[in-house]
Coordinates of C-alpha atoms in Angstrom, one line a residue:
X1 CA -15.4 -26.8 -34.6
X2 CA -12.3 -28.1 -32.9
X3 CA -10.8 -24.9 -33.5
X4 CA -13.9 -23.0 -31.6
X5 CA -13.2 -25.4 -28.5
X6 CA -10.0 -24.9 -28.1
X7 CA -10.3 -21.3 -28.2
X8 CA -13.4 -21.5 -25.5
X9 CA -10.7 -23.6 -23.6
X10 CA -8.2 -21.6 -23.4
X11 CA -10.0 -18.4 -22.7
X12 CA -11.8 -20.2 -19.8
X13 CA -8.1 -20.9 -18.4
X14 CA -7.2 -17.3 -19.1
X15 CA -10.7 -16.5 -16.5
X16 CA -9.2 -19.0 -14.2
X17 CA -7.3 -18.9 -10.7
X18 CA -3.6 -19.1 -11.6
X19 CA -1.7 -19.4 -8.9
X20 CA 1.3 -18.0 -10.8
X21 CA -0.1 -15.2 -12.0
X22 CA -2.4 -13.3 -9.9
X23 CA -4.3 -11.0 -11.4
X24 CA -3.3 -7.6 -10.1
X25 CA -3.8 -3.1 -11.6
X26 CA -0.6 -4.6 -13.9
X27 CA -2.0 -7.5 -15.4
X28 CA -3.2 -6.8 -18.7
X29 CA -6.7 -8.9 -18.3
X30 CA -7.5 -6.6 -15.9
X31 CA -7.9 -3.4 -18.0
X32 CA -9.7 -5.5 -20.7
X33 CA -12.1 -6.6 -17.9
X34 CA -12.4 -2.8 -16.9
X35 CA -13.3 -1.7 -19.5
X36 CA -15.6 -3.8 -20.3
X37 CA -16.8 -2.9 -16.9
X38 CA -17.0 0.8 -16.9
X39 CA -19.9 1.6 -19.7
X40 CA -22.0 -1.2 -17.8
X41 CA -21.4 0.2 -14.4
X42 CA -22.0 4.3 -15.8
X43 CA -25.1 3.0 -17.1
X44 CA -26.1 1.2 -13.9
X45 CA -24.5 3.9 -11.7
X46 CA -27.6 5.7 -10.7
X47 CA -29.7 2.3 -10.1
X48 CA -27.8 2.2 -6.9
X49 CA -28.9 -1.5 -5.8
X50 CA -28.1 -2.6 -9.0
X51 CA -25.0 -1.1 -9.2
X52 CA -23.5 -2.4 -5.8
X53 CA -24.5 -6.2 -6.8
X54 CA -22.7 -5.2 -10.3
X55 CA -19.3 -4.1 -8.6
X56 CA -19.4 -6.2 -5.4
X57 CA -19.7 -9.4 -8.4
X58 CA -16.8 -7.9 -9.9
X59 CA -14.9 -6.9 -6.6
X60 CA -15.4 -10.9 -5.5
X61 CA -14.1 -12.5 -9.1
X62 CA -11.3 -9.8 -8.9
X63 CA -10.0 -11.1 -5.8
X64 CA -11.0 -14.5 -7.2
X65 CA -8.6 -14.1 -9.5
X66 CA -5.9 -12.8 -7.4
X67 CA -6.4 -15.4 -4.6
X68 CA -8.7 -18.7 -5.9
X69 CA -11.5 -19.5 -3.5
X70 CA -10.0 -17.7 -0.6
X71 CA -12.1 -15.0 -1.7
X72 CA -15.0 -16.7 0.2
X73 CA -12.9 -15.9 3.4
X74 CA -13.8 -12.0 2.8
X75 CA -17.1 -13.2 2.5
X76 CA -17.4 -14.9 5.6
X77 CA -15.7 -12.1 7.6
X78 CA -18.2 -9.6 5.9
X79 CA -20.8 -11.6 7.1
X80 CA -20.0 -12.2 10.2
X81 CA -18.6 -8.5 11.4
X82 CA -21.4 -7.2 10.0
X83 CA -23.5 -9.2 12.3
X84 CA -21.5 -8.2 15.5
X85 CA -22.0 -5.2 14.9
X86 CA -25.7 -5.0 14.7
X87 CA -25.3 -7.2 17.5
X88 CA -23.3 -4.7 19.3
X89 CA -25.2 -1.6 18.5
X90 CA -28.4 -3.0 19.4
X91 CA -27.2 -4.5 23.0
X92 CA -27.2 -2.1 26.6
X93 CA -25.5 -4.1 28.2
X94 CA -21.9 -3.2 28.0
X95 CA -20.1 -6.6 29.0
X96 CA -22.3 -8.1 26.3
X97 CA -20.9 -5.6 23.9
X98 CA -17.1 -6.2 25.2
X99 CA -17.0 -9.8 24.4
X100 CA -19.0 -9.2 20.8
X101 CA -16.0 -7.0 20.0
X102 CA -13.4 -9.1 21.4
X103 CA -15.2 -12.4 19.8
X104 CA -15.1 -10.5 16.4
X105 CA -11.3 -9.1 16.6
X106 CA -10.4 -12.7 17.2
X107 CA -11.9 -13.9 14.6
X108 CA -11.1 -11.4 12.6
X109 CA -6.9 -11.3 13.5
X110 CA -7.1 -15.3 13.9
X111 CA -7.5 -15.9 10.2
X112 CA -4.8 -13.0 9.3
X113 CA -2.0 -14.8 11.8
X114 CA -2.8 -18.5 10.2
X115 CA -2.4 -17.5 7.0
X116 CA 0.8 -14.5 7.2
X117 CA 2.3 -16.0 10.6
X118 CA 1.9 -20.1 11.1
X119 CA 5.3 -20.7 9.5
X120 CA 7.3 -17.6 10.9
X121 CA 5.6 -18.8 14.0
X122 CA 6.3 -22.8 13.8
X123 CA 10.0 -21.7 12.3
X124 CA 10.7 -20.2 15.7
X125 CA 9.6 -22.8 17.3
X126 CA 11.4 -24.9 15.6
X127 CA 14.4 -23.1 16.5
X128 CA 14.1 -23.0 19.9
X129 CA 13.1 -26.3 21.0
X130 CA 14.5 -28.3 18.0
X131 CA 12.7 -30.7 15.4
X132 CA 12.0 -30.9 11.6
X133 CA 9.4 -28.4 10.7
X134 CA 8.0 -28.3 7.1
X135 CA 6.6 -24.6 6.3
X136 CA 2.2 -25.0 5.7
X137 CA 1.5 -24.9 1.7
X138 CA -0.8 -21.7 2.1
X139 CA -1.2 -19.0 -0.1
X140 CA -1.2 -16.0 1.3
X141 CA -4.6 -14.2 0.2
X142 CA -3.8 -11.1 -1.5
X143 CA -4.3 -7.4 0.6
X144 CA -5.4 -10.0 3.5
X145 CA -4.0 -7.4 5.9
X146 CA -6.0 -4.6 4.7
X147 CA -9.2 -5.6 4.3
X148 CA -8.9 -7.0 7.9
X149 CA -7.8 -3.8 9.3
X150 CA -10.8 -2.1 7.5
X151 CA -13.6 -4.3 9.4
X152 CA -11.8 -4.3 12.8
X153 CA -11.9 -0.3 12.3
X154 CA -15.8 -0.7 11.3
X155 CA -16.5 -2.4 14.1
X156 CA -14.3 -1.0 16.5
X157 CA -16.0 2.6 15.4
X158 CA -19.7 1.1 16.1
X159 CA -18.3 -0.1 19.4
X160 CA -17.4 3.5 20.4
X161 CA -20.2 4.9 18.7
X162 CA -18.5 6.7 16.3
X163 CA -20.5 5.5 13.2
X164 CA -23.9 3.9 13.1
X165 CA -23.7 0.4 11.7
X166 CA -25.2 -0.5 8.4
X167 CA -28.3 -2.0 7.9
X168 CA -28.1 -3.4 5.1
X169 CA -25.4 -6.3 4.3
X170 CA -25.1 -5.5 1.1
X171 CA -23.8 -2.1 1.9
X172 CA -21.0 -3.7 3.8
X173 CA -19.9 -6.3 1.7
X174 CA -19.6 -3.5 -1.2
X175 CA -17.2 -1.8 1.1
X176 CA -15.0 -4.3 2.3
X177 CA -14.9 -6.0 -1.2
X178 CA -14.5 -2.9 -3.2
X179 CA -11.8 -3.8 -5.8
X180 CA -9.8 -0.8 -5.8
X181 CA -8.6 -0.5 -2.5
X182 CA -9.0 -4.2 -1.8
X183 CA -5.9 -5.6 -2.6
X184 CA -3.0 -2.6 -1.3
X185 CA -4.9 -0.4 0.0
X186 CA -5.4 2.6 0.6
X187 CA -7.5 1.6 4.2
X188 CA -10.3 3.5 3.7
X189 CA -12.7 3.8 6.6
X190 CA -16.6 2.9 6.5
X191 CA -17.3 6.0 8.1
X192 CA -15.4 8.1 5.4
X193 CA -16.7 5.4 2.6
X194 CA -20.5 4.9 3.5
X195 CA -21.8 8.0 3.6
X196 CA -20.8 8.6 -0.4
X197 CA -22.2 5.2 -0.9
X198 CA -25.6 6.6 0.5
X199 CA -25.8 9.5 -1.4
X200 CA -24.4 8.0 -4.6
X201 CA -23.3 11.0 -6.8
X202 CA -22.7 10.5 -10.0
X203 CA -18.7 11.1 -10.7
X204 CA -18.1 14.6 -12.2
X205 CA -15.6 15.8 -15.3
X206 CA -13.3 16.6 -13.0
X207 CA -13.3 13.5 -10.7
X208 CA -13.1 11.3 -14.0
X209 CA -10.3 12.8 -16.0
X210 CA -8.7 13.6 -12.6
X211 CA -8.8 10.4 -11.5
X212 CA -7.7 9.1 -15.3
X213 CA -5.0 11.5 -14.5
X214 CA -4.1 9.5 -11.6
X215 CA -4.1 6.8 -12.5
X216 CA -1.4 7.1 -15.6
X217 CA 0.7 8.7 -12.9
X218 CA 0.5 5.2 -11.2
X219 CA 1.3 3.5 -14.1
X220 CA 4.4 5.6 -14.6
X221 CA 5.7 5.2 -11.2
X222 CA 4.9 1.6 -11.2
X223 CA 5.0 0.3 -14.6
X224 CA 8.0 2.3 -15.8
X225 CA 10.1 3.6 -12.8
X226 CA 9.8 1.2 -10.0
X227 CA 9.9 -2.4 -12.3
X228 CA 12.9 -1.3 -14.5
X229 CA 15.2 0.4 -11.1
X230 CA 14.0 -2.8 -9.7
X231 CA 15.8 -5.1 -11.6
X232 CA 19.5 -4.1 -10.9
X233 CA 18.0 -3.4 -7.3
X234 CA 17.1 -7.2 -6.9
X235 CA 20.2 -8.3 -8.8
X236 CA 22.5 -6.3 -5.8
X237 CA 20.2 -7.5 -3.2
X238 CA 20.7 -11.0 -4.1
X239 CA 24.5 -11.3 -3.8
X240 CA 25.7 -8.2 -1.9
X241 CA 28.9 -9.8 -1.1
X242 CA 29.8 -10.0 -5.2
X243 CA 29.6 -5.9 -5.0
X244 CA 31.7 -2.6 -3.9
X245 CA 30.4 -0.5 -1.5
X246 CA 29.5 1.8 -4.1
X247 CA 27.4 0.2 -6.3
X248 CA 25.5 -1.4 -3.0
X249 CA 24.8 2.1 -1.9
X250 CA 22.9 3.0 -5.1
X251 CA 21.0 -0.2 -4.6
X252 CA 20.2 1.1 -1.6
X253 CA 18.6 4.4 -3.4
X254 CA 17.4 2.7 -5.9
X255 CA 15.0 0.4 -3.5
X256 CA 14.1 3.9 -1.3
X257 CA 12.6 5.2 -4.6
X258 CA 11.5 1.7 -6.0
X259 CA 9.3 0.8 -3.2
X260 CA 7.8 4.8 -3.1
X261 CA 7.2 4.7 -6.7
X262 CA 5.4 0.9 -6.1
X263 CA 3.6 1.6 -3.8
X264 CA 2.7 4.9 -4.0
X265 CA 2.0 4.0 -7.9
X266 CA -0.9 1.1 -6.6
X267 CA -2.2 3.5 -4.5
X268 CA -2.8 6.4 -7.5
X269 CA -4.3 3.7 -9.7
X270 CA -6.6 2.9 -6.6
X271 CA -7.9 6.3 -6.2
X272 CA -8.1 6.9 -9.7
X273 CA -10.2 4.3 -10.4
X274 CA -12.7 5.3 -7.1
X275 CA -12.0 8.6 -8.3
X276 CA -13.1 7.6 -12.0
X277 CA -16.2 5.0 -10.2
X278 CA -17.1 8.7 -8.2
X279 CA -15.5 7.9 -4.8
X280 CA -13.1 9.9 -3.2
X281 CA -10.7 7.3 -1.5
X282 CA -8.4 10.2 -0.1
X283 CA -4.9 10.4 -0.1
X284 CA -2.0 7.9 1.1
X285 CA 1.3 9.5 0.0
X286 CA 2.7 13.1 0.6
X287 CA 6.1 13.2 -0.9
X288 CA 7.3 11.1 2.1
X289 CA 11.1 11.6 1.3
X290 CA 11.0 15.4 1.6
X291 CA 10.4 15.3 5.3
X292 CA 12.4 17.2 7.4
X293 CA 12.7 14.1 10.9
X294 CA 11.1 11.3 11.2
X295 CA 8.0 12.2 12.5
X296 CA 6.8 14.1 9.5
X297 CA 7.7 11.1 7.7
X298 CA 4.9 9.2 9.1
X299 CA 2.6 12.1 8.2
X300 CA 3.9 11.3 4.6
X301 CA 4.1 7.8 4.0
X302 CA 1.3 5.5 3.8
X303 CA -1.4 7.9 5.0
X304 CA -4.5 5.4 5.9
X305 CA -1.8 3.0 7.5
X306 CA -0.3 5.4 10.1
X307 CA -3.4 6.8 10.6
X308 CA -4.9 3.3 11.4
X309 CA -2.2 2.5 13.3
X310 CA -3.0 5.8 15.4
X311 CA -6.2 5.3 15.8
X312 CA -6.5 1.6 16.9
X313 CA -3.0 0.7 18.6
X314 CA -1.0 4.0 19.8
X315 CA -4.4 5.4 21.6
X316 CA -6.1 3.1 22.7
X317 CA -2.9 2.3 24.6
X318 CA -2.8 5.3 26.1
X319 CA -1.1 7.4 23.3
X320 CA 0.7 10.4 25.2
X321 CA -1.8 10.3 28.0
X322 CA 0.3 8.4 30.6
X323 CA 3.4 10.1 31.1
X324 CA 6.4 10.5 29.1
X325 CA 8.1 7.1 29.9
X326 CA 4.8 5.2 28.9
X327 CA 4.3 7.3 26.0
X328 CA 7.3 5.8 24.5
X329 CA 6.5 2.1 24.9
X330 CA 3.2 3.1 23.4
X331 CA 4.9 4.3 20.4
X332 CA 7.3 1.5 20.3
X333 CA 4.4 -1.3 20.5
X334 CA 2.7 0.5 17.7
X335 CA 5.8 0.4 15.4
X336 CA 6.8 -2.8 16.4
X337 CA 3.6 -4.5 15.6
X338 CA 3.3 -2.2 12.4
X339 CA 6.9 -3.9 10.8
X340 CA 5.7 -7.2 12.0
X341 CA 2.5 -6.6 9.7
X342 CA 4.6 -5.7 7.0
X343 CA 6.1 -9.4 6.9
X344 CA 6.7 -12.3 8.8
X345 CA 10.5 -11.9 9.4
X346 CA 12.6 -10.2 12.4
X347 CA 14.3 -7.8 9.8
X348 CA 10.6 -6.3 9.7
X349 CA 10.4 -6.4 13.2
X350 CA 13.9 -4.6 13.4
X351 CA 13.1 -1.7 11.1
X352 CA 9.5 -1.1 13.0
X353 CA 11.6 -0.9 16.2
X354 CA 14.1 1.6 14.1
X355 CA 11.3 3.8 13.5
X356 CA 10.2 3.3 16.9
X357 CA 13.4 4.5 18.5
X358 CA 14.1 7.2 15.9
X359 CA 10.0 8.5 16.8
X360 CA 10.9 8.9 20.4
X361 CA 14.1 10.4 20.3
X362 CA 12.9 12.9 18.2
X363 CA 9.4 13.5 20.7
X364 CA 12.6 14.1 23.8
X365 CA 14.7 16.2 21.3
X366 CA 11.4 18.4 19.7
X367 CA 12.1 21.1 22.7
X368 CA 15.2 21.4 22.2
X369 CA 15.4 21.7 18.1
X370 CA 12.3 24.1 17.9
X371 CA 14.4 26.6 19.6
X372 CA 17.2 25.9 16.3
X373 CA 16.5 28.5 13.8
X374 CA 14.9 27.4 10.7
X375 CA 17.4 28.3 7.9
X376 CA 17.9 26.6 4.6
X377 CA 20.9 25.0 6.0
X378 CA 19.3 23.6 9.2
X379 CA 16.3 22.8 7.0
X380 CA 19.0 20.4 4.6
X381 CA 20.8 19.0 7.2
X382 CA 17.4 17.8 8.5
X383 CA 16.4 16.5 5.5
X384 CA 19.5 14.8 5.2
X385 CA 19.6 12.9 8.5
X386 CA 15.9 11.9 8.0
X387 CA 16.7 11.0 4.3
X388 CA 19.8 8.7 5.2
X389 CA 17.6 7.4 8.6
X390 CA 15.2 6.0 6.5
X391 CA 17.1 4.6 3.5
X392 CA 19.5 2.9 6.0
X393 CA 16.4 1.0 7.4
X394 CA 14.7 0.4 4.4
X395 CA 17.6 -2.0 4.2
X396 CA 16.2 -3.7 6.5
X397 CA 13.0 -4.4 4.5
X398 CA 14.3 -5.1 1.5
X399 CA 17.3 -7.8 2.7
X400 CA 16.0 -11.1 2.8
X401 CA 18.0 -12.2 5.9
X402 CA 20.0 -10.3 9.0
X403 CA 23.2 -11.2 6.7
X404 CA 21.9 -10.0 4.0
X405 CA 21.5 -6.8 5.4
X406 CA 24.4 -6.7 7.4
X407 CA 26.5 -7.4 4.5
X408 CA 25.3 -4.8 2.6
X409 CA 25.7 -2.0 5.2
X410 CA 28.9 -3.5 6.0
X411 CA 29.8 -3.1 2.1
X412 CA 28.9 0.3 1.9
X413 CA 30.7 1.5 4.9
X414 CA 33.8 -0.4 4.7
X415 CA 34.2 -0.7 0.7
X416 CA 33.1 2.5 -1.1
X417 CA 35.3 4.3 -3.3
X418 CA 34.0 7.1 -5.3
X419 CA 36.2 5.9 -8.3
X420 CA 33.6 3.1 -9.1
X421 CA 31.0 6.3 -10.2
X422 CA 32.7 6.6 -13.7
X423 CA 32.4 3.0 -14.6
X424 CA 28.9 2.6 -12.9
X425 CA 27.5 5.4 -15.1
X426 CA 29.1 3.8 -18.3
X427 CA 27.0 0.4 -17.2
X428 CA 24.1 1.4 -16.2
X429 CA 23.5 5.2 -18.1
X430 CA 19.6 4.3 -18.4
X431 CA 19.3 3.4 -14.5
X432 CA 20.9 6.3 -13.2
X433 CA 19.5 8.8 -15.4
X434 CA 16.3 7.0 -14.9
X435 CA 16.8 7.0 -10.8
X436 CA 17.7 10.8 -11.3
X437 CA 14.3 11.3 -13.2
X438 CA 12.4 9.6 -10.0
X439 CA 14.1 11.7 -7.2
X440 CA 13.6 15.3 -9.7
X441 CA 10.1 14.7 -9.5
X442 CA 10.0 13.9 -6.4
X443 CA 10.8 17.4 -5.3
X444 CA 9.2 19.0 -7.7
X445 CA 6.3 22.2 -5.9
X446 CA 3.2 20.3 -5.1
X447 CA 1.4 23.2 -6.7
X448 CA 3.5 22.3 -10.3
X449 CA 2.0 19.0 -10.0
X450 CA -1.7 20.7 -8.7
X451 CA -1.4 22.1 -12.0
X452 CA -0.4 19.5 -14.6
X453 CA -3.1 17.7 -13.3
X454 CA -5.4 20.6 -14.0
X455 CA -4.2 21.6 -17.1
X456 CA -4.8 17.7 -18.1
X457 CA -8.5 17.6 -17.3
X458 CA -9.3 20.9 -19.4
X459 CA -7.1 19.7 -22.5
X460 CA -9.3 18.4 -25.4
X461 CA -9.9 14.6 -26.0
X462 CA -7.2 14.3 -28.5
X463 CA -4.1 15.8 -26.3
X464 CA -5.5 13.1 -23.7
X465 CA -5.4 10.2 -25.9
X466 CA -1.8 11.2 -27.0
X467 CA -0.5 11.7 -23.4
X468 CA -1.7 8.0 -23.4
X469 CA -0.3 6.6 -25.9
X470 CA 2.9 7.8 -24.9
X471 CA 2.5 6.5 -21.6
X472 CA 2.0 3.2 -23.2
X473 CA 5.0 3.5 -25.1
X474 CA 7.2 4.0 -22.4
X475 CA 5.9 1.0 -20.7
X476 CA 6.5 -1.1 -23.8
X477 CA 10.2 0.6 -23.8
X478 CA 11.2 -0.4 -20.5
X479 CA 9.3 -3.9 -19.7
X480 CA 11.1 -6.0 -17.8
X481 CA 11.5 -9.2 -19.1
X482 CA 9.3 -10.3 -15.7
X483 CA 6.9 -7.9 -14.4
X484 CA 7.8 -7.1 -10.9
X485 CA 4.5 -7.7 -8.4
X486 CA 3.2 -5.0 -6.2
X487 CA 5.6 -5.4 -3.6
X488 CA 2.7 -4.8 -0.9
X489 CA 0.1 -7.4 -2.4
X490 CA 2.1 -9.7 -0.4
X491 CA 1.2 -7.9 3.0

């Protein structure tokens, strides 16, 4: 009997909010609880108001789990936008319809800067006008930032009249809550997500191997690739003075390609598991780092973000619509308040404004390089330049302080020496090769990888099950000893 009770105890902590472990797609409880999930939710899957009380239940204890009772702040939002904007579809009169829109983006953006920007906020402060500030004990509710740009856009595209707004709240709360793009992503739009939850089609053979298929490609990037380059990554990072030049400029790689494979990993597990559930989230990530300027970089890298970004910031500012010179500060407010979103720190501020600057030197310079001849060594030096751009600034992210960053760059331009490659290959063989894996397949045909993935959905149960199992053995191989988080759960 005692036995039995402490059993039912401890799996009742394991169901718990810890606040040192959150569960995330990499926490082991999760796939138990999925798959326990998935045969309940296939059988339920056609019962459609059934099935949305079924996931939006799980969608809530998910980000239960991942951030205790702030969980009921989604809630509240849910309710609330969803509200304003029957309220704003329903009025005529358009100053009416102004302030429901402003009243909802305040409320909306007024809980995001409490909780990601009181402390950079009151740390400012503090530095400017003096006193003894103690940072706010908050946890920072997981994916807060992009479930908040997912209602503004909802609400922002009934103010326009670009969607019609839901009439039922249930509808609404299954999107905002839904679990697999709740926490990183991708920002999937209501009027790209609702009208498959209307006409709920059940998920095909393709869609669910295809989207299993994803999903182990996550798990690779993130699992394997991005948490064991990670660790050396972190450990160079941390005390950049106590290393060459050299060995601080393959930190440098290895975080470009760390936080691709992270992030770009979460979101194939994401749109796997929609894919898998019988929603097409889209896409987020294009093989960023094979752009050829900066520009086609943001075409690449984090799809529904730049898009978002686009949509509710650049234009409505005025986008190219104003003149050259205005143009420019348009684009330079967009990136600007895109780092800050990123994290509460200047060095996120400072590489937003890099990739402002760099966007609109390359808009003055587009006339003049479209009349240079595209040849396969224009086309490398491009990549090149764009390459190096955005791995210098990605220092910028990854460096806890301006010092930090300075000292690294400052390392790598003023001590490298080629002759540490010898002895860094010795010590680290399984990084490098490993790093060397990550940026091969980066650049391998999008029509090789079209393929595999085809080839894996016709293959016969058994083949599947054995790609799988070696998957899982290569996670077991190169565990770190502490799993690294999903290095934009914090944002």
């Amino acid at each position: 009997m005692m036995l039995n009770t402490i059993d039912i105890t401890q799996l009742l902590s394991l169901l718990e909010f810890n606040r040192d472990e959150p569960m995330l797609f990499t926490s082991g409880l999760f796939w138990v609880l999925f798959l326990l999930f998935l045969p309940v939710y296939a059988m339920i899957k056609s019962q459609r108001h059934k099935m949305m009380l079924f996931v939006i239940a799980f969608s809530l204890y998910f980000f239960y789990k991942s951030s205790g009772l702030y969980f009921l702040l989604l809630v509240a939002t849910s309710v609330f936008d969803w509200w304003v904007a029957q309220f704003i579809d329903s009025s005529k009169n358009r100053t009416e319809r102004r302030i429901a829109l402003s009243v909802s983006l305040v409320f909306s953006l007024s809980i995001l800067l409490f909780f990601k920007y009181s402390n950079f906020v009151m740390s400012n402060l503090e530095s400017l006008i003096g006193g003894n500030f103690q940072p706010l004990d908050l946890i920072l509710p997981v994916g807060i930032s992009f479930y908040t740009f997912r209602t503004i856009s909802y609400v922002v595209d009934v103010y326009k009249k670009k969607i019609q707004p839901t009439l039922d709240y249930i509808d609404y709360l299954f999107f905002l809550s839904y679990f697999p793009c709740l926490v990183a992503g991708p920002i999937v739009r209501a009027r790209d997500f609702m009208p498959q939850l209307q006409e709920n089609k059940p998920a095909t053979r393709e869609m669910i191997y295809g989207g299993l298929w994803l999903v182990m490609l996550g798990v690779l990037k993130k699992a394997v690739f991005a948490d064991y380059i990670a660790q050396y990554n972190n450990i160079a990072f941390g005390n950049p003075t106590g290393y060459t030049g050299f060995e601080l400029l393959m930190a440098v790689l290895g975080f470009t390609m760390q936080i691709y494979c992270d992030f770009s990993g979460y979101s194939d597990m994401a749109i796997g598991l929609g894919s898998i559930m019988g929603f097409n989230l889209g896409i987020n990530f294009n093989y960023p780092y094979r752009s050829l300027n900066v520009t086609e970089f943001w075409h690449r890298w984090h799809i529904t973000l730049s898009q978002w970004l686009r949509d509710y910031v650049y234009i409505p500012l005025g986008g190219n619509r104003k003149g050259t010179v205005r143009q420019h500060f348009n684009l330079m407010v967009t990136m600007l308040l895109g780092g800050l979103w990123h994290g509460a720190a200047w060095t996120f501020v400072v590489w937003g404004a890099g990739h402002g600057i760099a966007l609109c030197v390359h808009k003055v310079c587009k006339p003049w390089l479209d009349r240079i001849e595209s040849t396969r060594v224009t086309r490398f030096f491009s990549w090149l330049l764009t390459f190096s751009f955005v791995a210098l600034l990605w220092i910028f992210f990854r460096a806890s302080t301006f010092q930090a960053a300075g000292q690294v760059i400052s390392g790598i331009f003023t001590d490298f020496e080629w002759a540490y490659l010898p002895v860094f290959l010795e010590k680290r063989v399984t990084w490098c090769v490993m790093l060397a894996i990550i940026y091969g397949l980066h650049f391998i045909p999008a029509r090789v990888w079209d393929r595999m993935r085809e080839w894996f959905i016709g293959t016969q149960w058994w083949v599947k099950l054995l790609v799988f199992i070696v998957l899982i053995q290569l996670v077991l191989q190169f565990a770190s000893a502490t799993v690294q988080p999903f290095l934009y759960s914090q944002f």
